[in-house]
Structure formats: C-alpha cells, structure tokens
mmCIF file of C-alpha atoms in Angstrom:
data_model
loop_
_atom_site.group_PDB
_atom_site.id
_atom_site.type_symbol
_atom_site.label_atom_id
_atom_site.label_comp_id
_atom_site.label_asym_id
_atom_site.label_seq_id
_atom_site.Cartn_x
_atom_site.Cartn_y
_atom_site.Cartn_z
ATOM 1 C CA MET A 291 24.719 13.301 22.101
ATOM 2 C CA LYS A 292 24.135 12.180 25.183
ATOM 3 C CA SER A 293 23.138 8.836 26.392
ATOM 4 C CA ARG A 294 19.954 8.926 27.584
ATOM 5 C CA THR A 295 18.695 10.592 24.300
ATOM 6 C CA ARG A 296 21.049 7.610 22.118
ATOM 7 C CA ILE A 297 19.210 4.567 24.094
ATOM 8 C CA LEU A 298 15.910 6.597 23.695
ATOM 9 C CA LEU A 299 16.168 6.659 20.115
ATOM 10 C CA ALA A 300 17.705 3.712 20.507
ATOM 11 C CA VAL A 301 13.728 1.477 21.461
ATOM 12 C CA LEU A 302 11.835 4.008 19.750
ATOM 13 C CA ALA A 303 13.413 2.848 17.004
ATOM 14 C CA THR A 304 13.067 -0.669 17.351
ATOM 15 C CA LEU A 305 9.580 -0.209 18.020
ATOM 16 C CA VAL A 306 8.672 2.108 15.242
ATOM 17 C CA GLY A 307 11.137 -0.253 12.588
ATOM 18 C CA GLY A 308 9.202 -3.597 14.073
ATOM 19 C CA PHE A 309 6.098 -1.958 13.906
ATOM 20 C CA SER A 310 6.573 -1.453 10.571
ATOM 21 C CA LEU A 311 7.955 -4.279 9.413
ATOM 22 C CA VAL A 312 4.395 -6.161 11.144
ATOM 23 C CA LEU A 313 2.468 -4.036 9.009
ATOM 24 C CA TYR A 314 4.463 -3.795 5.844
ATOM 25 C CA ASN A 315 4.964 -7.134 5.897
ATOM 26 C CA THR A 316 1.253 -7.837 7.255
ATOM 27 C CA LEU A 317 0.345 -6.059 3.706
ATOM 28 C CA SER A 318 2.646 -7.974 1.613
ATOM 29 C CA ARG A 319 1.618 -11.508 2.146
ATOM 30 C CA ASP A 320 -1.859 -11.368 3.300
ATOM 31 C CA ILE A 321 -3.556 -8.456 1.682
ATOM 32 C CA ILE A 322 -1.872 -8.246 -1.725
ATOM 33 C CA PHE A 323 -0.776 -12.072 -2.203
ATOM 34 C CA SER A 324 -3.681 -13.500 0.229
ATOM 35 C CA GLY A 325 -3.965 -16.920 0.673
ATOM 36 C CA LEU A 326 -0.404 -17.692 0.001
ATOM 37 C CA ASN A 327 0.124 -21.526 -0.409
ATOM 38 C CA PHE A 328 3.512 -23.049 -2.065
ATOM 39 C CA CYS A 329 1.305 -26.209 -3.592
ATOM 40 C CA SER A 330 -1.758 -23.634 -5.248
ATOM 41 C CA SER A 331 -0.037 -21.113 -5.845
ATOM 42 C CA SER A 332 1.755 -19.977 -9.198
ATOM 43 C CA ASP A 333 5.535 -19.103 -9.297
ATOM 44 C CA ILE A 334 5.473 -15.590 -10.615
ATOM 45 C CA GLU A 335 2.706 -15.088 -7.317
ATOM 46 C CA LEU A 336 5.736 -16.792 -5.064
ATOM 47 C CA ILE A 337 7.836 -14.545 -7.099
ATOM 48 C CA MET A 338 6.148 -10.901 -6.475
ATOM 49 C CA ALA A 339 5.581 -12.294 -2.312
ATOM 50 C CA GLY A 340 9.379 -12.815 -1.713
ATOM 51 C CA LEU A 341 9.946 -9.008 -3.512
ATOM 52 C CA SER A 342 7.270 -8.532 -1.246
ATOM 53 C CA THR A 343 8.417 -9.292 1.967
ATOM 54 C CA PHE A 344 11.787 -8.342 0.864
ATOM 55 C CA ALA A 345 10.818 -4.608 -0.158
ATOM 56 C CA SER A 346 8.835 -4.490 3.579
ATOM 57 C CA ALA A 347 11.681 -5.552 5.346
ATOM 58 C CA THR A 348 13.841 -3.300 2.948
ATOM 59 C CA ILE A 349 11.340 -0.332 4.277
ATOM 60 C CA ALA A 350 11.124 -1.226 7.758
ATOM 61 C CA GLY A 351 15.368 -0.997 7.802
ATOM 62 C CA PHE A 352 15.391 2.328 5.679
ATOM 63 C CA ILE A 353 12.960 3.562 8.355
ATOM 64 C CA THR A 354 14.585 2.485 11.538
ATOM 65 C CA SER A 355 18.343 3.904 10.233
ATOM 66 C CA LEU A 356 16.957 7.479 9.728
ATOM 67 C CA ILE A 357 15.316 7.069 13.177
ATOM 68 C CA VAL A 358 18.743 6.468 15.050
ATOM 69 C CA VAL A 359 21.865 7.530 13.398
ATOM 70 C CA ARG A 360 23.783 5.918 11.099
ATOM 71 C CA ASP A 361 26.735 4.136 13.784
ATOM 72 C CA ASN A 362 23.953 2.779 15.939
ATOM 73 C CA ASN A 363 22.956 -1.354 14.957
ATOM 74 C CA TRP A 364 21.465 -2.010 17.906
ATOM 75 C CA PRO A 365 17.457 -1.624 16.248
ATOM 76 C CA HIS A 366 18.865 -3.895 13.662
ATOM 77 C CA PHE A 367 20.449 -6.403 15.619
ATOM 78 C CA LEU A 368 17.265 -6.517 18.093
ATOM 79 C CA ILE A 369 14.786 -6.824 15.030
ATOM 80 C CA SER A 370 16.809 -9.234 13.247
ATOM 81 C CA LEU A 371 16.429 -11.584 16.945
ATOM 82 C CA PHE A 372 13.310 -11.072 16.832
ATOM 83 C CA ILE A 373 13.172 -12.670 13.131
ATOM 84 C CA VAL A 374 15.754 -14.917 14.528
ATOM 85 C CA ALA A 375 13.008 -16.088 16.953
ATOM 86 C CA LYS A 376 9.605 -15.829 14.555
ATOM 87 C CA MET A 377 11.575 -18.390 11.875
ATOM 88 C CA SER A 378 12.362 -21.447 14.710
ATOM 89 C CA PHE A 379 9.016 -21.006 15.857
ATOM 90 C CA ILE A 380 7.339 -21.632 12.813
ATOM 91 C CA ILE A 381 10.330 -23.966 12.076
ATOM 92 C CA ILE A 382 9.445 -26.070 15.215
ATOM 93 C CA HIS A 383 6.515 -26.199 16.204
ATOM 94 C CA LEU A 384 3.497 -24.834 13.906
ATOM 95 C CA GLN A 385 2.357 -27.148 10.446
ATOM 96 C CA SER A 386 3.148 -24.375 7.808
ATOM 97 C CA SER A 387 1.718 -24.426 4.438
ATOM 98 C CA GLY A 388 4.729 -25.405 2.345
ATOM 99 C CA PRO A 389 7.860 -26.691 2.588
ATOM 100 C CA VAL A 390 10.335 -25.843 5.532
ATOM 101 C CA TRP A 391 12.937 -24.488 3.128
ATOM 102 C CA PHE A 392 10.165 -21.830 1.693
ATOM 103 C CA GLU A 393 9.022 -20.804 4.925
ATOM 104 C CA ALA A 394 12.546 -20.418 6.117
ATOM 105 C CA ALA A 395 13.753 -18.319 3.005
ATOM 106 C CA LEU A 396 11.047 -15.988 3.486
ATOM 107 C CA GLN A 397 12.398 -15.119 7.033
ATOM 108 C CA LEU A 398 16.066 -14.847 5.539
ATOM 109 C CA SER A 399 14.417 -12.424 2.326
ATOM 110 C CA LEU A 400 13.376 -9.997 5.341
ATOM 111 C CA LEU A 401 16.603 -10.468 7.588
ATOM 112 C CA GLY A 402 18.300 -9.702 3.903
ATOM 113 C CA GLY A 403 15.905 -6.797 3.617
ATOM 114 C CA LEU A 404 16.477 -5.323 6.892
ATOM 115 C CA TRP A 405 20.109 -5.147 6.470
ATOM 116 C CA PHE A 406 20.101 -3.867 3.546
ATOM 117 C CA GLY A 407 17.529 -1.137 3.855
ATOM 118 C CA ARG A 408 19.347 -0.510 6.958
ATOM 119 C CA TYR A 409 22.904 -0.388 4.519
ATOM 120 C CA SER A 410 20.771 1.641 1.909
ATOM 121 C CA ALA A 411 19.824 4.870 4.528
ATOM 122 C CA SER A 412 23.670 4.925 5.524
ATOM 123 C CA LYS A 413 23.579 5.765 1.658
ATOM 124 C CA PHE A 414 21.373 7.931 1.713
ATOM 125 C CA PRO A 415 22.669 11.536 1.450
ATOM 126 C CA LEU A 416 20.083 13.529 3.589
ATOM 127 C CA ALA A 417 20.390 10.391 6.068
ATOM 128 C CA PRO A 418 21.237 12.298 10.315
ATOM 129 C CA VAL A 419 25.568 12.012 10.895
#
C-alpha cells in the first residue's frame, strides 16, 4: 500500500472514529440515560450508563480499526489524545455534576473501550490484512 493511501486512510479513520465515538456516546449518555447525575441517579442507571459508554467506545474503536489496516494505530492514538484532553478539561475547568473520580472513570471507560474495540477488530476474521 502506498504511503499516501495509508495516510489518507488514517485521517479518514480518525475522523470517522471520532465522530462515531461522539455520536454513540451522546446517544448513550444524553438520549438513553438523559439527566445522568451521580447524586440523583440510581446505582443501576449508573452501571448501565457506564457499560453503554464502554460499548459505544468499543464500537467506535472497532469501526476505526476496520477502516485502516491492522498495524496502523495512529487513529487510535489521536482519538485517545482527544479523550485525555477532554478529561483534563473537564477535571480542571468545569463544575461537574458528580465527583471528579466519576467523570474520570467515564473517560477512562472511553479509553478502555476504544482500545478494546481495536483489539477485537484485530481478532475479527474478516478484518483487512
């Protein structure tokens, strides 16, 4: 594969993976579990929202890995950098609706799900070589 094609696929995968992560995360946290708050939500709602956040990141990581070839991790690194920057911004600047560890755990769930999606796509039998 040529270098230009590889770079184009990496950029495309980063954009598609980032947008799908935002879309699925918004769908799971703001639409399905609207008004999620650590203080007022039940334990079951918090657990289900955490699992849906992990699942949305897994789907985004899987989609990103299917766009690029298996040995290209740049899109995942760039999306992870975006998640870490978002987590830092939330922790430093914004008043969150719950404790800091809760918001940090949700963002770490996104990171873990993204890389789990990459791992599962590499084990997927129909993935590009």
